[in-house]
Tab-separated table of C-alpha atoms and ligand atoms in Angstrom:
chain	number	residue	atom	x	y	z
A	23	MET	CA	-27.795	-2.299	2.683
A	24	GLN	CA	-26.355	-3.059	6.109
A	25	ASP	CA	-26.208	-0.398	8.874
A	26	PHE	CA	-22.897	1.447	8.902
A	27	VAL	CA	-20.608	3.996	10.526
A	28	TYR	CA	-18.588	6.347	8.320
A	29	GLN	CA	-15.716	8.436	9.656
A	30	SER	CA	-13.518	10.529	7.374
A	31	ALA	CA	-9.825	10.997	8.128
A	32	PRO	CA	-8.636	14.426	9.354
A	33	MET	CA	-6.157	14.960	6.533
A	34	ARG	CA	-5.322	17.553	3.921
A	35	VAL	CA	-4.699	16.325	0.363
A	36	VAL	CA	-3.031	18.378	-2.359
A	37	PHE	CA	-3.337	16.694	-5.777
A	38	GLY	CA	-1.925	17.646	-9.167
A	39	ALA	CA	1.187	17.962	-11.307
A	40	GLY	CA	4.128	19.990	-9.986
A	41	THR	CA	2.556	20.151	-6.515
A	42	LEU	CA	5.936	19.402	-4.873
A	43	ARG	CA	6.460	23.167	-5.222
A	44	GLN	CA	3.775	23.670	-2.586
A	45	LEU	CA	5.872	21.934	0.080
A	46	PRO	CA	7.234	25.160	1.666
A	47	ASP	CA	3.702	26.543	2.096
A	48	GLU	CA	2.436	23.272	3.473
A	49	LEU	CA	5.282	23.171	6.024
A	50	SER	CA	4.291	26.684	7.129
A	51	ARG	CA	0.665	25.631	7.430
A	52	ILE	CA	1.567	23.081	10.142
A	53	GLY	CA	4.360	25.171	11.682
A	54	VAL	CA	7.344	22.947	10.841
A	55	SER	CA	10.687	24.776	10.985
A	56	ARG	CA	13.103	21.814	11.285
A	57	ALA	CA	12.081	19.016	8.930
A	58	VAL	CA	13.796	15.653	8.764
A	59	VAL	CA	13.531	14.348	5.200
A	60	LEU	CA	13.136	10.603	4.625
A	61	ALA	CA	13.780	8.657	1.424
A	62	THR	CA	15.288	5.485	-0.015
A	63	PRO	CA	18.861	5.557	-1.404
A	64	ARG	CA	17.450	5.409	-4.968
A	65	GLN	CA	15.529	8.642	-4.452
A	66	ASN	CA	18.397	10.783	-3.177
A	67	ASP	CA	18.024	13.276	-6.039
A	68	LEU	CA	14.535	14.187	-4.786
A	69	VAL	CA	16.071	14.974	-1.406
A	70	ALA	CA	18.401	17.458	-3.075
A	71	ASP	CA	15.404	19.162	-4.737
A	72	ILE	CA	13.637	19.419	-1.386
A	73	ARG	CA	16.749	20.770	0.321
A	74	GLU	CA	16.925	23.575	-2.212
A	75	MET	CA	13.220	24.263	-1.973
A	76	ILE	CA	12.852	24.494	1.809
A	77	GLY	CA	16.237	26.065	2.650
A	78	GLU	CA	16.959	26.448	6.339
A	79	ARG	CA	13.919	24.397	7.288
A	80	PHE	CA	15.865	21.343	6.030
A	81	ALA	CA	17.187	20.038	9.375
A	82	GLY	CA	18.529	16.658	8.251
A	83	VAL	CA	18.045	13.582	6.122
A	84	PHE	CA	17.791	9.811	6.475
A	85	THR	CA	17.851	7.868	3.198
A	86	GLY	CA	17.877	4.352	4.638
A	87	ALA	CA	14.159	3.482	4.307
A	88	VAL	CA	13.609	-0.176	3.356
A	89	MET	CA	10.696	-2.534	2.799
A	90	HIS	CA	8.591	-3.801	5.744
A	91	THR	CA	9.793	-1.126	8.234
A	92	PRO	CA	12.333	-3.154	10.257
A	93	VAL	CA	12.575	-1.752	13.794
A	94	GLU	CA	16.408	-1.608	13.601
A	95	VAL	CA	16.134	0.843	10.680
A	96	THR	CA	13.567	2.941	12.538
A	97	GLU	CA	15.895	3.083	15.539
A	98	ARG	CA	18.726	4.348	13.329
A	99	ALA	CA	16.433	6.976	11.810
A	100	MET	CA	15.340	8.003	15.308
A	101	GLU	CA	18.972	8.856	16.090
A	102	THR	CA	18.927	11.344	13.203
A	103	VAL	CA	15.582	12.751	14.344
A	104	ARG	CA	16.990	13.377	17.832
A	105	GLU	CA	20.373	14.688	16.607
A	106	VAL	CA	18.845	17.300	14.301
A	107	GLN	CA	16.030	18.137	16.741
A	108	ALA	CA	13.416	17.713	14.051
A	109	ASP	CA	9.972	19.180	14.620
A	110	GLY	CA	8.396	17.588	11.558
A	111	ILE	CA	8.771	14.797	8.995
A	112	VAL	CA	8.815	14.990	5.199
A	113	ALA	CA	8.644	11.513	3.667
A	114	ILE	CA	9.177	11.305	-0.084
A	115	GLY	CA	8.951	7.892	-1.707
A	116	GLY	CA	6.940	4.703	-1.852
A	117	GLY	CA	5.334	2.780	0.975
A	118	SER	CA	8.690	1.953	2.574
A	119	THR	CA	9.546	5.596	3.112
A	120	THR	CA	6.017	6.436	4.224
A	121	GLY	CA	6.195	3.491	6.643
A	122	LEU	CA	9.390	4.814	8.176
A	123	GLY	CA	7.813	8.267	8.631
A	124	LYS	CA	4.815	6.690	10.309
A	125	ALA	CA	7.006	4.573	12.599
A	126	ILE	CA	8.813	7.763	13.681
A	127	ALA	CA	5.509	9.602	14.170
A	128	LEU	CA	4.270	6.732	16.313
A	129	ARG	CA	7.291	7.207	18.591
A	130	THR	CA	7.359	11.022	18.572
A	131	ASP	CA	3.942	12.326	17.415
A	132	LEU	CA	5.784	14.647	15.002
A	133	PRO	CA	3.606	16.036	12.173
A	134	GLN	CA	4.150	14.450	8.745
A	135	ILE	CA	3.954	15.582	5.154
A	136	VAL	CA	4.054	12.644	2.756
A	137	LEU	CA	4.883	12.884	-0.949
A	138	PRO	CA	4.007	9.457	-2.409
A	139	THR	CA	5.931	8.272	-5.460
A	140	SER	CA	4.241	4.868	-5.839
A	141	TYR	CA	0.653	3.590	-5.629
A	142	ALA	CA	1.036	1.741	-2.293
A	143	GLY	CA	-1.523	3.924	-0.476
A	144	SER	CA	0.106	3.815	2.956
A	145	GLU	CA	-0.119	7.616	3.226
A	146	MET	CA	-3.899	7.340	3.682
A	147	THR	CA	-3.874	4.990	6.661
A	148	PRO	CA	-3.350	5.328	10.427
A	149	VAL	CA	-1.593	1.949	10.329
A	150	VAL	CA	2.056	0.936	10.311
A	151	GLY	CA	3.364	-2.589	9.826
A	152	GLN	CA	6.719	-3.109	11.549
A	153	THR	CA	9.025	-6.112	11.264
A	154	SER	CA	11.008	-7.576	14.099
A	155	GLY	CA	12.622	-11.020	14.079
A	156	GLY	CA	10.909	-11.973	10.810
A	157	ILE	CA	7.414	-11.227	12.135
A	158	LYS	CA	5.464	-8.278	10.787
A	159	THR	CA	2.878	-6.817	13.130
A	160	THR	CA	0.571	-3.908	12.421
A	161	GLN	CA	-0.304	-1.165	14.809
A	162	SER	CA	-2.874	1.595	14.509
A	163	SER	CA	-2.905	5.012	16.161
A	164	PRO	CA	-4.102	8.518	15.265
A	165	LYS	CA	-0.433	9.623	15.682
A	166	ILE	CA	0.447	7.523	12.613
A	167	LEU	CA	-1.886	9.245	10.138
A	168	PRO	CA	0.003	11.906	8.131
A	169	GLU	CA	-1.290	15.464	8.505
A	170	ILE	CA	-0.747	16.378	4.833
A	171	VAL	CA	-0.336	14.343	1.662
A	172	ILE	CA	0.963	16.025	-1.473
A	173	TYR	CA	0.229	13.914	-4.554
A	174	ASP	CA	2.435	15.098	-7.393
A	175	VAL	CA	1.932	13.144	-10.624
A	176	ASP	CA	5.412	14.230	-11.738
A	177	LEU	CA	6.943	12.183	-8.899
A	178	THR	CA	5.332	9.034	-10.288
A	179	MET	CA	6.555	9.485	-13.873
A	180	THR	CA	9.880	7.795	-13.061
A	181	MET	CA	8.240	4.646	-11.740
A	182	PRO	CA	9.355	1.800	-14.020
A	183	ALA	CA	6.585	-0.150	-15.788
A	184	LYS	CA	7.255	-3.198	-13.607
A	185	LEU	CA	6.848	-1.275	-10.341
A	186	SER	CA	3.834	0.617	-11.714
A	187	ALA	CA	2.126	-2.701	-12.472
A	188	THR	CA	2.667	-4.357	-9.091
A	189	SER	CA	2.196	-1.166	-7.097
A	190	GLY	CA	-1.073	-0.539	-8.954
A	191	ILE	CA	-2.346	-4.049	-8.200
A	192	ASN	CA	-1.272	-3.569	-4.576
A	193	ALA	CA	-3.611	-0.549	-4.546
A	194	ILE	CA	-6.421	-2.551	-6.172
A	195	ALA	CA	-6.038	-5.120	-3.375
A	196	HIS	CA	-6.901	-2.489	-0.761
A	197	ALA	CA	-10.129	-1.631	-2.572
A	198	VAL	CA	-11.053	-5.277	-3.200
A	199	GLU	CA	-10.887	-6.103	0.517
A	200	ALA	CA	-12.774	-2.900	1.409
A	201	LEU	CA	-15.742	-4.139	-0.626
A	202	TYR	CA	-16.228	-7.165	1.632
A	203	ALA	CA	-14.912	-5.690	4.906
A	204	ARG	CA	-17.108	-6.323	7.932
A	205	ASP	CA	-17.272	-2.544	8.556
A	206	ARG	CA	-17.791	-1.555	4.891
A	207	ASN	CA	-19.957	1.443	4.111
A	208	PRO	CA	-21.514	2.874	0.931
A	209	ILE	CA	-19.070	5.781	0.567
A	210	ILE	CA	-15.969	3.630	0.806
A	211	SER	CA	-17.546	1.040	-1.506
A	212	LEU	CA	-18.084	3.749	-4.138
A	213	MET	CA	-14.456	4.813	-3.795
A	214	ALA	CA	-13.321	1.193	-3.980
A	215	GLN	CA	-15.198	0.487	-7.196
A	216	GLU	CA	-13.958	3.732	-8.763
A	217	GLY	CA	-10.381	3.024	-7.632
A	218	ILE	CA	-10.364	-0.526	-9.034
A	219	GLY	CA	-11.903	0.540	-12.335
A	220	THR	CA	-9.579	3.495	-12.806
A	221	LEU	CA	-6.420	1.490	-12.104
A	222	ALA	CA	-7.529	-1.477	-14.211
A	223	ARG	CA	-8.092	0.880	-17.160
A	224	THR	CA	-4.920	2.929	-16.766
A	225	LEU	CA	-2.251	0.394	-15.755
A	226	PRO	CA	-2.116	-1.249	-19.206
A	227	LYS	CA	-1.647	2.219	-20.756
A	228	ILE	CA	1.156	3.049	-18.312
A	229	CYS	CA	2.940	-0.247	-18.892
A	230	ALA	CA	2.733	0.303	-22.651
A	231	GLU	CA	3.838	3.943	-22.362
A	232	PRO	CA	5.299	4.896	-18.943
A	233	GLY	CA	5.405	8.566	-20.009
A	234	ASP	CA	1.618	8.795	-20.557
A	235	LYS	CA	0.891	11.627	-18.143
A	236	ALA	CA	-2.886	11.502	-18.465
A	237	ALA	CA	-2.855	7.802	-17.543
A	238	ARG	CA	-0.402	8.495	-14.694
A	239	THR	CA	-2.724	11.206	-13.345
A	240	ASP	CA	-5.732	8.880	-13.403
A	241	ALA	CA	-3.719	6.057	-11.819
A	242	LEU	CA	-2.577	8.265	-8.946
A	243	TYR	CA	-6.166	9.379	-8.397
A	244	GLY	CA	-7.260	5.714	-8.371
A	245	ALA	CA	-4.449	4.788	-6.004
A	246	TRP	CA	-5.460	7.598	-3.639
A	247	PHE	CA	-9.031	6.215	-3.522
A	248	CYS	CA	-7.722	2.711	-2.862
A	249	GLY	CA	-5.522	4.043	-0.053
A	250	VAL	CA	-8.541	5.769	1.501
A	251	CYS	CA	-10.328	2.393	1.452
A	252	LEU	CA	-7.442	0.725	3.279
A	253	GLY	CA	-7.417	3.456	5.909
A	254	ALA	CA	-11.163	3.459	6.446
A	255	VAL	CA	-12.270	-0.164	6.823
A	256	GLY	CA	-10.822	-3.497	7.919
A	257	MET	CA	-8.506	-5.809	6.043
A	258	ALA	CA	-9.156	-9.527	5.561
A	259	LEU	CA	-7.521	-12.722	4.312
A	260	HIS	CA	-5.624	-11.187	1.419
A	261	HIS	CA	-3.719	-8.705	3.575
A	262	LYS	CA	-3.149	-11.318	6.296
A	263	LEU	CA	-1.573	-13.659	3.731
A	264	CYS	CA	0.632	-10.916	2.293
A	265	HIS	CA	1.790	-9.765	5.737
A	266	THR	CA	2.569	-13.355	6.708
A	267	LEU	CA	4.455	-14.212	3.509
A	268	GLY	CA	6.285	-10.869	3.384
A	269	GLY	CA	7.442	-11.144	6.989
A	270	LEU	CA	8.420	-14.841	6.823
A	271	PHE	CA	10.359	-14.843	3.561
A	272	ASN	CA	11.152	-11.144	3.098
A	273	LEU	CA	9.226	-11.181	-0.185
A	274	PRO	CA	8.791	-7.954	-2.162
A	275	HIS	CA	5.579	-6.298	-0.978
A	276	ALA	CA	3.774	-5.224	-4.150
A	277	GLU	CA	4.724	-8.394	-6.047
A	278	THR	CA	3.359	-10.547	-3.218
A	279	HIS	CA	0.043	-8.650	-3.370
A	280	THR	CA	-0.036	-9.114	-7.125
A	281	VAL	CA	0.383	-12.876	-6.912
A	282	ILE	CA	-1.956	-13.475	-3.948
A	283	LEU	CA	-4.912	-11.215	-4.820
A	284	PRO	CA	-6.660	-13.449	-7.398
A	285	HIS	CA	-6.332	-16.473	-5.101
A	286	ALA	CA	-7.560	-14.663	-1.969
A	287	LEU	CA	-10.503	-13.251	-3.915
A	288	ALA	CA	-11.396	-16.687	-5.281
A	289	TYR	CA	-11.278	-18.091	-1.725
A	290	ASN	CA	-13.592	-15.355	-0.454
A	291	ALA	CA	-15.987	-15.355	-3.419
A	292	PRO	CA	-18.649	-17.595	-1.786
A	293	GLY	CA	-18.789	-15.281	1.257
A	294	ALA	CA	-18.865	-12.006	-0.663
A	295	PRO	CA	-21.281	-12.177	-3.631
A	296	GLU	CA	-22.082	-8.437	-3.677
A	297	ALA	CA	-18.394	-7.481	-3.638
A	298	MET	CA	-17.738	-9.949	-6.472
A	299	THR	CA	-20.406	-8.276	-8.599
A	300	ARG	CA	-18.958	-4.816	-7.960
A	301	ILE	CA	-15.391	-5.934	-8.726
A	302	ALA	CA	-16.555	-7.681	-11.906
A	303	THR	CA	-18.308	-4.473	-12.976
A	304	ALA	CA	-15.230	-2.358	-12.208
A	305	LEU	CA	-12.971	-4.714	-14.166
A	306	GLY	CA	-15.491	-5.348	-16.939
A	307	VAL	CA	-15.042	-9.132	-16.706
A	308	PRO	CA	-17.350	-12.012	-15.690
A	309	ASP	CA	-14.957	-13.605	-13.141
A	310	PRO	CA	-13.060	-11.056	-11.015
A	311	ALA	CA	-10.474	-13.512	-9.657
A	312	LEU	CA	-9.513	-14.698	-13.130
A	313	GLY	CA	-9.822	-11.113	-14.368
A	314	LEU	CA	-7.252	-9.902	-11.838
A	315	GLN	CA	-4.806	-12.652	-12.765
A	316	ASP	CA	-5.348	-11.797	-16.449
A	317	LEU	CA	-4.635	-8.146	-15.662
A	318	ALA	CA	-1.367	-9.108	-13.949
A	319	ARG	CA	-0.459	-11.297	-16.960
A	320	LYS	CA	-1.187	-8.435	-19.357
A	321	LEU	CA	1.079	-6.166	-17.281
A	322	VAL	CA	3.838	-8.815	-17.359
A	323	ALA	CA	3.761	-8.901	-13.555
A	324	PRO	CA	4.712	-12.003	-11.547
A	325	LEU	CA	2.033	-14.687	-11.245
A	326	SER	CA	3.722	-17.076	-8.799
A	327	LEU	CA	5.335	-16.917	-5.356
A	328	ARG	CA	8.039	-19.196	-6.755
A	329	GLU	CA	9.303	-16.511	-9.133
A	330	ILE	CA	9.495	-13.860	-6.389
A	331	GLY	CA	11.670	-15.988	-4.131
A	332	MET	CA	9.478	-18.012	-1.791
A	333	PRO	CA	10.837	-21.522	-1.099
A	334	GLU	CA	8.373	-24.361	-1.745
A	335	SER	CA	9.322	-25.824	1.637
A	336	GLY	CA	7.788	-22.737	3.280
A	337	ILE	CA	4.189	-23.414	2.174
A	338	ASP	CA	3.133	-25.302	5.308
A	339	GLN	CA	4.816	-22.869	7.671
A	340	ALA	CA	3.117	-19.943	5.909
A	341	ALA	CA	-0.284	-21.650	6.062
A	342	ASP	CA	0.131	-22.407	9.787
A	343	LEU	CA	1.053	-18.814	10.551
A	344	ALA	CA	-1.639	-17.326	8.292
A	345	VAL	CA	-4.400	-19.112	10.195
A	346	THR	CA	-3.034	-17.970	13.564
A	347	ASN	CA	-4.839	-14.834	14.806
A	348	PRO	CA	-6.623	-14.389	11.462
A	349	TYR	CA	-8.202	-11.056	10.515
A	350	TRP	CA	-11.997	-11.108	10.242
A	351	ASN	CA	-12.913	-12.669	6.882
A	352	PRO	CA	-16.163	-13.067	4.925
A	353	ARG	CA	-15.506	-16.819	4.616
A	354	PRO	CA	-14.251	-18.908	7.561
A	355	ILE	CA	-10.508	-19.532	7.518
A	356	GLU	CA	-9.780	-23.234	6.996
A	357	ARG	CA	-6.183	-24.437	7.400
A	358	GLU	CA	-6.326	-27.039	4.641
A	359	ALA	CA	-7.890	-24.715	2.088
A	360	ILE	CA	-5.403	-21.955	2.957
A	361	GLY	CA	-2.523	-24.392	2.445
A	362	ALA	CA	-3.961	-25.306	-0.960
A	363	LEU	CA	-4.389	-21.604	-1.830
A	364	ILE	CA	-0.746	-20.835	-1.004
A	365	ALA	CA	0.426	-23.896	-2.951
A	366	ARG	CA	-1.542	-22.734	-6.016
A	367	ALA	CA	-0.154	-19.232	-5.666
A	368	TRP	CA	3.360	-20.665	-5.302
A	369	ARG	CA	2.979	-22.544	-8.602
A	370	GLY	CA	1.164	-19.684	-10.362
A	371	ASP	CA	-1.928	-21.776	-11.110
A	372	PRO	CA	-5.241	-20.116	-11.990
A	373	PRO	CA	-7.271	-19.079	-8.931
A	374	GLN	CA	-9.847	-21.648	-7.876
A	375	THR	CA	-13.217	-20.364	-6.701
A	376	ALA	CA	-14.856	-22.607	-4.097
A	377	SER	CA	-18.533	-23.388	-4.659
V	425	NAD	P1	8.931	0.830	-1.854
V	425	NAD	O1	8.551	2.061	-1.163
V	425	NAD	O2	9.876	-0.088	-1.149
V	425	NAD	O3	9.508	1.161	-3.281
V	425	NAD	C1	10.097	0.128	-4.050
V	425	NAD	C2	11.325	0.679	-4.792
V	425	NAD	O4	10.860	1.541	-5.793
V	425	NAD	C3	12.254	1.491	-3.896
V	425	NAD	O5	13.580	1.207	-4.241
V	425	NAD	C4	11.925	2.932	-4.244
V	425	NAD	O6	13.038	3.784	-4.132
V	425	NAD	C5	11.523	2.800	-5.701
V	425	NAD	N1	10.559	3.814	-6.132
V	425	NAD	C6	9.438	4.235	-5.495
V	425	NAD	N2	8.827	5.170	-6.220
V	425	NAD	C7	9.555	5.343	-7.342
V	425	NAD	C8	9.448	6.192	-8.488
V	425	NAD	N3	8.437	7.038	-8.630
V	425	NAD	N4	10.400	6.120	-9.425
V	425	NAD	C9	11.438	5.247	-9.313
V	425	NAD	N5	11.603	4.425	-8.266
V	425	NAD	C10	10.669	4.475	-7.288
V	425	NAD	O7	7.648	-0.071	-2.233
V	425	NAD	P2	6.091	0.188	-2.161
V	425	NAD	O8	5.475	-0.970	-2.847
V	425	NAD	O9	5.705	1.543	-2.572
V	425	NAD	O10	5.766	0.096	-0.603
V	425	NAD	C11	5.879	-1.129	0.081
V	425	NAD	C12	5.943	-0.908	1.577
V	425	NAD	O11	4.825	-0.133	1.988
V	425	NAD	C13	5.880	-2.195	2.375
V	425	NAD	O12	6.758	-2.139	3.470
V	425	NAD	C14	4.432	-2.231	2.842
V	425	NAD	O13	4.251	-2.998	4.000
V	425	NAD	C15	4.144	-0.786	3.035
V	425	NAD	N6	2.703	-0.451	2.943
V	425	NAD	C16	2.067	-0.088	4.089
V	425	NAD	C17	0.732	0.259	4.069
V	425	NAD	C18	0.050	0.710	5.326
V	425	NAD	O14	-1.074	1.164	5.308
V	425	NAD	N7	0.698	0.647	6.477
V	425	NAD	C19	0.027	0.241	2.857
V	425	NAD	C20	0.702	-0.144	1.696
V	425	NAD	C21	2.048	-0.473	1.751
């Protein structure tokens, strides 16, 4: 075992079914009396529930959250925050809504309560990725980390099978990279293995029966663990590729993770033998890269960048950008091999493990 540093995040987590009802008490706990509520347009009905629940502490609402946290959207939301003189943020939704809350917290240091409705895991990290002019850059600050996260399984029951599949694999990706992170530690590695195993077991059940509450509960627990991994240790090639592709071609976030993960893992396999063994054990398969692509296939999730809207002509540009300022990676980043990886992912070929 290598030497390590472990630091746990100063955050309160409420987990269960029907826990949305605890929102008024949680607002009192952190002294919020004028909350701005954030959501996406599709989740407007949840905003109405919250309005009824928190009464006069509902100061205002912004339902314009979108993928990749564009700075123009954050600036519009900031106008609402100022107008209503908010003293706290309630973000209800997937990673896009959480990202908007974090971008506002970065600018204002307002306290946040996040109610996640997908498996993206952003609520567990002090990181926000913001997009400006087609380039997504990440920033980290203690101001960004939400004070309270309320996991309510009921909020995830409406997630369609397709989103559950890709969002769940997005979560698995966080745990996979945590297992070979330069700053990995035994506690996070345990959480990563548990998170991967739990999601790999439950996602097929959810896709077969989206109303399976026991499976939904386990999946949310697994997604929480994977989010903790992302917040605790560094990211590597997989996340760099997804940030690059998402920013360049405005690709859907969770789908991009789903397509890239088997290929990034295959690339890194020679530099991360211990992580490969742990992922194989968690998945119950001999080859984790192939196993993850098989899982995506079983969940009827996308397998190629082509089918999620990336132009073939963008492969070289993406490879050039992905090797610029790379994140630390267990295997050296080689331009030619990265180009080949993206080309394989574009076509939806099987992942190719280097020897
Ligand atoms: P999302 O938040 O954009 O949600 C996708 C769509 O699904 C939206 O229309 C949303 O309204 C809908 N949706 C969400 N939950 C639902 C539910 N329970 N029922 C029905 N519909 C639902 O997508 P996402 O994949 O959750 O998040 C992606 C974003 O999160 C990206 O911008 C990504 O960069 C960011 N992210 C950031 C971090 C971080 O640590 N900074 C980590 C993970 C993801």
